[in-house]
Amino acid sequence: MGLISLTHALWAQPVTDVKIDTDGSVHMPAQSVPVSEFLSPEGKAYLAEHLVGMTNPDSQKLVNGVPALIAGYLDRQRELFPVQKEDTTIGAVHAVIYQPADGIPPENRNKVLINLHGGGFSGCWLGCAELESLPIAHLGRIKVVSLDYRQGPDYRFPAASEDVAAAYRELLKTYRPENIGIYGCSAGGMLTGMAVAWFQQHDLPRPGAIGILCAGVAPTGAAFGGDANYFTMPMGEGRVLPPPSADSNDSIVGGLGYFAGTDPRNPLIAPTSDPAVLAKFPPTMIVSATRGFELSNAVYTHIQLAKLDVPAELYVWEGMFHGFFYNPDVPESRECFDLIIKFFNKWLGKA
């Protein structure tokens, strides 16, 4: 009865200036969107700070390879999450190994996580690698290997996939595949799924589990595609995407120089394009947020995995935005860290 009453109440509201085209396109009037009441007080302040910062062009200037808007979070993470750090090469790929400062407990000594950093396939090494690796290595008490994979503009697809495969092949000499996890945020989340598809084509065993964070692995239009392009970009990033033209071939793939000349539906780029590839995925964790511009792609990726009976877990943080967990001082980020660690603890080592 409550749902029926709510429906009647909604229909009783005065009609606003919303116009619907025959093809289902919706034209909405300008409106104000407040910060979600479900966010923690720290989360509310963080969202406001992020949105105001995104309107400042200086926020995107690089500070030691990291956008100024998030550079402070890196300093804070280094303070909160002490680790042992080793610069090395794995399978001819430059990498940095992070281990908890007080050592790895016995239950994790035969396990390793590979981190694939974000940065649009064009940068953010080493900064984004540390933002994604420090909390997981320290809090999860596990070794994290972050790969300095090849990116644009100097390299093109499939260079990054080749690098991940080379490092993975080398790690397989020490670790069983079911004891290796792979995760990454944004471009790194995309690359995580791409790497699993690449492994299949090159006869490498699948890893024990993967985390596709702030991303999905579906072919898209502009940005990450779907409804999220239109409602999360202004609410999460303070900007609006231009409407696609009728003959537009724009896509997140086409918009990234690393993918120049590729087919966005190639399953080695967008694994959801081929159910046979997707069906062989390991247990997969997908992380997004209601203001994350990857939300639609993440949701779509999750349902495609679930349809194929691949163990898949989708976590969406209310009120947060793309890559929100880089800031370690908000409860929502700590929740995310905890769930990432629980996910890999649950699945790694399961043959």
Short mmCIF file of C-alpha atoms in Angstrom, two decimals:
data_model
loop_
_atom_site.label_atom_id
_atom_site.label_comp_id
_atom_site.label_asym_id
_atom_site.label_seq_id
_atom_site.Cartn_x
_atom_site.Cartn_y
_atom_site.Cartn_z
CA MET A 1 0.00 0.00 0.00
CA GLY A 2 2.86 2.37 0.75
CA LEU A 3 4.21 2.07 -2.80
CA ILE A 4 0.75 2.66 -4.27
CA SER A 5 0.28 5.74 -2.10
CA LEU A 6 3.67 7.09 -3.16
CA THR A 7 2.80 6.53 -6.83
CA HIS A 8 -0.48 8.42 -6.44
CA ALA A 9 1.34 11.24 -4.66
CA LEU A 10 3.84 11.55 -7.49
CA TRP A 11 1.09 11.68 -10.11
CA ALA A 12 -0.62 14.40 -8.07
CA GLN A 13 2.41 16.67 -8.38
CA PRO A 14 2.16 19.49 -10.91
CA VAL A 15 3.57 18.68 -14.34
CA THR A 16 7.02 20.16 -14.85
CA ASP A 17 8.62 21.17 -18.09
CA VAL A 18 9.85 17.69 -18.99
CA LYS A 19 9.51 16.80 -22.66
CA ILE A 20 9.70 13.28 -24.05
CA ASP A 21 10.58 12.51 -27.68
CA THR A 22 9.02 9.57 -29.46
CA ASP A 23 12.40 7.78 -29.35
CA GLY A 24 12.40 8.06 -25.55
CA SER A 25 14.86 10.94 -25.25
CA VAL A 26 14.08 13.11 -22.23
CA HIS A 27 14.47 16.90 -22.12
CA MET A 28 14.70 18.17 -18.54
CA PRO A 29 14.58 21.70 -17.14
CA ALA A 30 17.48 23.15 -15.20
CA GLN A 31 17.45 22.04 -11.58
CA SER A 32 19.57 22.06 -8.44
CA VAL A 33 20.87 18.79 -7.02
CA PRO A 34 21.83 18.82 -3.34
CA VAL A 35 24.49 16.65 -1.75
CA SER A 36 23.06 13.24 -0.85
CA GLU A 37 21.72 12.93 2.68
CA PHE A 38 23.16 9.40 2.82
CA LEU A 39 26.77 10.60 2.76
CA SER A 40 28.79 10.87 5.94
CA PRO A 41 29.54 14.43 7.10
CA GLU A 42 33.11 13.95 5.86
CA GLY A 43 31.78 12.60 2.56
CA LYS A 44 29.55 15.64 2.08
CA ALA A 45 32.45 18.03 2.62
CA TYR A 46 34.66 15.94 0.34
CA LEU A 47 32.13 15.97 -2.50
CA ALA A 48 31.70 19.75 -2.25
CA GLU A 49 35.48 20.24 -2.21
CA HIS A 50 35.86 17.98 -5.25
CA LEU A 51 33.16 19.73 -7.29
CA VAL A 52 34.44 23.21 -6.48
CA GLY A 53 37.96 22.04 -7.29
CA MET A 54 36.88 20.67 -10.66
CA THR A 55 35.79 24.16 -11.70
CA ASN A 56 39.34 25.45 -11.14
CA PRO A 57 41.59 24.84 -14.18
CA ASP A 58 44.63 24.74 -11.90
CA SER A 59 43.24 21.62 -10.21
CA GLN A 60 44.18 19.55 -13.25
CA LYS A 61 47.78 20.76 -13.40
CA LEU A 62 50.20 17.97 -12.59
CA VAL A 63 52.15 17.92 -9.34
CA ASN A 64 54.78 15.16 -9.54
CA GLY A 65 52.68 13.45 -12.19
CA VAL A 66 49.41 13.68 -10.24
CA PRO A 67 46.59 16.23 -10.79
CA ALA A 68 46.84 18.95 -8.14
CA LEU A 69 43.30 18.16 -6.93
CA ILE A 70 44.40 14.75 -5.62
CA ALA A 71 48.10 15.35 -4.87
CA GLY A 72 47.36 16.01 -1.20
CA TYR A 73 45.71 12.61 -0.83
CA LEU A 74 48.96 10.96 -1.83
CA ASP A 75 50.87 12.71 0.96
CA ARG A 76 48.16 11.69 3.42
CA GLN A 77 48.19 8.06 2.29
CA ARG A 78 51.96 7.88 2.69
CA GLU A 79 51.50 9.10 6.26
CA LEU A 80 48.68 6.69 7.10
CA PHE A 81 49.84 3.55 5.30
CA PRO A 82 53.55 2.84 5.86
CA VAL A 83 54.94 0.20 3.51
CA GLN A 84 58.19 -1.26 2.29
CA LYS A 85 58.74 -0.10 -1.28
CA GLU A 86 60.96 -1.72 -3.89
CA ASP A 87 61.63 -0.48 -7.42
CA THR A 88 62.14 -3.48 -9.68
CA THR A 89 61.53 -5.13 -13.04
CA ILE A 90 59.19 -8.09 -13.50
CA GLY A 91 59.13 -9.85 -16.85
CA ALA A 92 61.01 -6.88 -18.36
CA VAL A 93 58.25 -4.54 -17.11
CA HIS A 94 59.14 -1.75 -14.69
CA ALA A 95 57.25 -2.18 -11.43
CA VAL A 96 57.11 -1.10 -7.81
CA ILE A 97 56.45 -3.65 -5.07
CA TYR A 98 54.61 -2.54 -1.92
CA GLN A 99 54.61 -4.66 1.24
CA PRO A 100 53.28 -3.84 4.72
CA ALA A 101 55.99 -2.26 6.85
CA ASP A 102 55.54 -4.86 9.59
CA GLY A 103 55.77 -7.79 7.18
CA ILE A 104 53.34 -10.16 5.50
CA PRO A 105 51.50 -12.67 7.72
CA PRO A 106 51.84 -16.39 6.93
CA GLU A 107 48.37 -16.66 5.37
CA ASN A 108 49.28 -14.12 2.68
CA ARG A 109 52.87 -15.07 1.89
CA ASN A 110 51.86 -17.20 -1.08
CA LYS A 111 49.53 -14.53 -2.49
CA VAL A 112 50.11 -11.38 -4.52
CA LEU A 113 48.02 -8.59 -6.02
CA ILE A 114 48.85 -6.84 -9.28
CA ASN A 115 47.77 -3.20 -9.43
CA LEU A 116 47.11 -1.49 -12.77
CA HIS A 117 46.96 2.24 -12.11
CA GLY A 118 44.47 4.75 -13.49
CA GLY A 119 45.33 7.73 -15.66
CA GLY A 120 43.48 7.45 -18.97
CA PHE A 121 46.21 5.30 -20.56
CA SER A 122 48.32 8.45 -20.72
CA GLY A 123 49.87 9.12 -17.33
CA CYS A 124 49.56 9.21 -13.52
CA TRP A 125 52.49 6.91 -12.87
CA LEU A 126 53.67 6.77 -10.08
CA GLY A 127 51.05 8.82 -8.23
CA CYS A 128 47.89 6.88 -9.06
CA ALA A 129 49.74 3.60 -8.56
CA GLU A 130 50.54 4.61 -4.98
CA LEU A 131 47.03 5.90 -4.30
CA GLU A 132 45.65 2.50 -5.30
CA SER A 133 48.40 0.32 -3.79
CA LEU A 134 49.33 1.84 -0.42
CA PRO A 135 46.03 1.26 1.42
CA ILE A 136 45.55 -2.26 0.10
CA ALA A 137 49.12 -3.37 0.85
CA HIS A 138 49.07 -1.85 4.34
CA LEU A 139 45.53 -2.65 5.46
CA GLY A 140 45.32 -5.96 3.60
CA ARG A 141 48.80 -7.03 4.78
CA ILE A 142 49.62 -8.37 1.34
CA LYS A 143 52.21 -7.80 -1.38
CA VAL A 144 51.02 -5.47 -4.15
CA VAL A 145 52.94 -5.22 -7.41
CA SER A 146 52.07 -2.08 -9.38
CA LEU A 147 53.05 -2.19 -13.05
CA ASP A 148 54.38 0.76 -15.03
CA TYR A 149 52.69 -0.50 -18.19
CA ARG A 150 53.20 1.25 -21.52
CA GLN A 151 50.72 4.03 -22.33
CA GLY A 152 49.89 6.65 -24.91
CA PRO A 153 50.91 8.85 -26.55
CA ASP A 154 54.15 6.93 -27.12
CA TYR A 155 52.52 3.50 -27.31
CA ARG A 156 49.31 2.01 -28.68
CA PHE A 157 47.10 -0.97 -27.89
CA PRO A 158 47.98 -3.77 -27.14
CA ALA A 159 51.22 -2.61 -25.46
CA ALA A 160 49.69 -2.40 -21.97
CA SER A 161 48.05 -5.83 -22.27
CA GLU A 162 51.37 -7.28 -23.42
CA ASP A 163 53.11 -5.77 -20.39
CA VAL A 164 50.56 -7.15 -17.94
CA ALA A 165 50.86 -10.58 -19.54
CA ALA A 166 54.67 -10.49 -19.37
CA ALA A 167 54.68 -9.59 -15.68
CA TYR A 168 51.91 -12.10 -14.93
CA ARG A 169 53.83 -14.86 -16.72
CA GLU A 170 56.88 -14.08 -14.59
CA LEU A 171 54.86 -14.06 -11.35
CA LEU A 172 53.43 -17.47 -12.28
CA LYS A 173 56.92 -18.87 -11.74
CA THR A 174 56.49 -18.07 -8.04
CA TYR A 175 52.74 -17.96 -7.41
CA ARG A 176 49.90 -20.28 -8.35
CA PRO A 177 47.35 -18.51 -10.61
CA GLU A 178 44.56 -18.87 -8.04
CA ASN A 179 46.76 -16.95 -5.59
CA ILE A 180 47.18 -13.94 -7.89
CA GLY A 181 44.66 -11.10 -7.95
CA ILE A 182 44.56 -8.13 -10.32
CA TYR A 183 42.82 -4.79 -9.76
CA GLY A 184 42.90 -1.20 -10.93
CA CYS A 185 40.91 2.01 -11.08
CA SER A 186 39.54 3.78 -14.18
CA ALA A 187 41.92 2.98 -17.06
CA GLY A 188 43.46 0.40 -14.75
CA GLY A 189 40.03 -1.15 -14.21
CA MET A 190 39.52 -1.34 -17.96
CA LEU A 191 42.98 -2.85 -18.38
CA THR A 192 42.24 -5.45 -15.70
CA GLY A 193 39.40 -6.84 -17.80
CA MET A 194 41.39 -6.46 -21.01
CA ALA A 195 44.27 -8.41 -19.48
CA VAL A 196 42.01 -11.34 -18.58
CA ALA A 197 40.79 -11.47 -22.18
CA TRP A 198 44.41 -11.26 -23.39
CA PHE A 199 45.43 -14.12 -21.11
CA GLN A 200 42.76 -16.31 -22.70
CA GLN A 201 44.06 -15.66 -26.21
CA HIS A 202 47.64 -16.38 -25.12
CA ASP A 203 47.03 -19.56 -23.11
CA LEU A 204 47.72 -18.07 -19.71
CA PRO A 205 45.67 -19.35 -16.75
CA ARG A 206 43.10 -17.00 -15.34
CA PRO A 207 43.95 -15.29 -12.04
CA GLY A 208 42.16 -16.08 -8.81
CA ALA A 209 40.07 -12.90 -8.75
CA ILE A 210 39.98 -9.40 -10.21
CA GLY A 211 38.76 -5.95 -9.20
CA ILE A 212 37.39 -3.58 -11.85
CA LEU A 213 37.27 -0.30 -9.94
CA CYS A 214 35.70 2.94 -11.21
CA ALA A 215 35.28 1.32 -14.63
CA GLY A 216 33.47 -1.26 -16.73
CA VAL A 217 34.54 -3.38 -19.67
CA ALA A 218 31.71 -2.73 -22.13
CA PRO A 219 32.02 -0.92 -25.49
CA THR A 220 30.76 2.61 -25.08
CA GLY A 221 29.82 5.90 -26.56
CA ALA A 222 31.44 9.06 -25.22
CA ALA A 223 33.02 8.73 -21.76
CA PHE A 224 31.97 5.36 -20.29
CA GLY A 225 28.55 5.45 -21.97
CA GLY A 226 24.96 4.92 -20.90
CA ASP A 227 22.65 7.10 -18.83
CA ALA A 228 25.53 8.00 -16.52
CA ASN A 229 27.04 10.24 -19.20
CA TYR A 230 24.16 12.65 -18.72
CA PHE A 231 23.47 12.70 -15.00
CA THR A 232 26.77 11.79 -13.32
CA MET A 233 29.12 14.05 -15.28
CA PRO A 234 27.59 17.32 -14.02
CA MET A 235 26.89 15.96 -10.52
CA GLY A 236 30.25 14.24 -10.08
CA GLU A 237 32.67 16.22 -12.24
CA GLY A 238 31.02 19.62 -12.66
CA ARG A 239 30.84 19.41 -16.44
CA VAL A 240 28.41 18.41 -19.18
CA LEU A 241 29.24 16.26 -22.18
CA PRO A 242 28.22 17.69 -25.56
CA PRO A 243 25.37 15.72 -27.13
CA PRO A 244 26.52 13.12 -29.67
CA SER A 245 25.91 13.98 -33.30
CA ALA A 246 23.91 11.61 -35.48
CA ASP A 247 27.01 10.43 -37.33
CA SER A 248 29.34 10.50 -34.31
CA ASN A 249 31.68 7.58 -33.73
CA ASP A 250 32.99 9.07 -30.51
CA SER A 251 33.77 6.58 -27.76
CA ILE A 252 35.96 6.36 -24.70
CA VAL A 253 38.22 4.19 -26.83
CA GLY A 254 38.25 6.67 -29.71
CA GLY A 255 38.89 9.51 -27.29
CA LEU A 256 42.03 7.93 -25.86
CA GLY A 257 45.09 8.10 -28.11
CA TYR A 258 46.29 4.75 -26.82
CA PHE A 259 43.42 3.07 -28.71
CA ALA A 260 43.82 4.97 -32.00
CA GLY A 261 42.70 2.91 -34.97
CA THR A 262 41.10 0.12 -32.94
CA ASP A 263 37.58 -1.32 -32.99
CA PRO A 264 35.90 -0.49 -29.64
CA ARG A 265 34.01 -3.80 -29.87
CA ASN A 266 37.16 -5.87 -30.02
CA PRO A 267 36.74 -8.26 -27.05
CA LEU A 268 40.39 -7.70 -26.18
CA ILE A 269 39.34 -4.10 -25.47
CA ALA A 270 35.71 -4.57 -24.40
CA PRO A 271 35.32 -8.16 -23.14
CA THR A 272 31.53 -7.90 -22.81
CA SER A 273 31.45 -7.90 -26.62
CA ASP A 274 32.05 -11.66 -26.56
CA PRO A 275 30.11 -13.79 -24.04
CA ALA A 276 32.52 -16.68 -24.62
CA VAL A 277 35.37 -14.49 -23.35
CA LEU A 278 33.38 -13.05 -20.47
CA ALA A 279 32.18 -16.49 -19.33
CA LYS A 280 35.79 -17.44 -18.53
CA PHE A 281 36.36 -14.48 -16.21
CA PRO A 282 37.38 -15.20 -12.61
CA PRO A 283 35.36 -13.88 -9.65
CA THR A 284 35.05 -10.15 -10.27
CA MET A 285 34.49 -7.17 -7.98
CA ILE A 286 33.15 -3.99 -9.57
CA VAL A 287 33.23 -0.66 -7.73
CA SER A 288 31.41 2.51 -8.76
CA ALA A 289 29.47 5.44 -7.32
CA THR A 290 26.16 7.14 -8.07
CA ARG A 291 28.02 10.22 -9.33
CA GLY A 292 30.75 8.23 -11.07
CA PHE A 293 30.67 8.69 -14.84
CA GLU A 294 31.51 5.00 -15.22
CA LEU A 295 28.32 3.93 -13.38
CA SER A 296 26.28 2.72 -16.35
CA ASN A 297 29.22 0.77 -17.76
CA ALA A 298 29.91 -0.80 -14.37
CA VAL A 299 26.27 -1.83 -13.92
CA TYR A 300 26.10 -3.23 -17.45
CA THR A 301 29.35 -5.16 -16.98
CA HIS A 302 28.05 -6.67 -13.75
CA ILE A 303 24.80 -7.92 -15.24
CA GLN A 304 26.60 -9.46 -18.22
CA LEU A 305 28.87 -11.38 -15.85
CA ALA A 306 25.94 -12.46 -13.68
CA LYS A 307 24.01 -13.73 -16.71
CA LEU A 308 26.95 -16.04 -17.45
CA ASP A 309 27.12 -17.29 -13.83
CA VAL A 310 30.48 -15.63 -13.22
CA PRO A 311 30.72 -14.76 -9.50
CA ALA A 312 30.45 -10.97 -9.60
CA GLU A 313 29.98 -8.41 -6.85
CA LEU A 314 28.91 -4.83 -7.58
CA TYR A 315 29.39 -2.09 -4.98
CA VAL A 316 28.04 1.40 -5.67
CA TRP A 317 28.64 4.22 -3.18
CA GLU A 318 25.78 6.66 -2.85
CA GLY A 319 26.73 10.28 -3.51
CA MET A 320 30.37 9.61 -4.40
CA PHE A 321 32.17 10.20 -7.70
CA HIS A 322 34.79 8.66 -10.01
CA GLY A 323 37.84 7.44 -8.08
CA PHE A 324 36.47 8.75 -4.79
CA PHE A 325 38.51 6.37 -2.61
CA TYR A 326 41.80 8.16 -3.32
CA ASN A 327 41.00 10.30 -0.25
CA PRO A 328 41.70 8.06 2.76
CA ASP A 329 40.07 10.33 5.33
CA VAL A 330 36.41 9.75 4.48
CA PRO A 331 34.42 6.76 5.81
CA GLU A 332 33.25 5.86 2.31
CA SER A 333 36.86 5.30 1.20
CA ARG A 334 37.60 3.14 4.24
CA GLU A 335 34.50 1.07 3.47
CA CYS A 336 35.80 0.57 -0.05
CA PHE A 337 39.27 -0.47 1.13
CA ASP A 338 37.73 -2.97 3.54
CA LEU A 339 35.51 -4.53 0.89
CA ILE A 340 38.34 -4.82 -1.63
CA ILE A 341 40.44 -6.64 0.97
CA LYS A 342 37.55 -8.90 1.99
CA PHE A 343 36.86 -9.75 -1.63
CA PHE A 344 40.41 -10.89 -2.35
CA ASN A 345 40.61 -12.70 1.00
CA LYS A 346 37.45 -14.55 0.03
CA TRP A 347 38.52 -15.66 -3.44
CA LEU A 348 42.30 -15.92 -3.62
CA GLY A 349 43.49 -19.48 -3.11
CA LYS A 350 40.24 -21.04 -4.30
CA ALA A 351 41.19 -23.47 -7.07
#
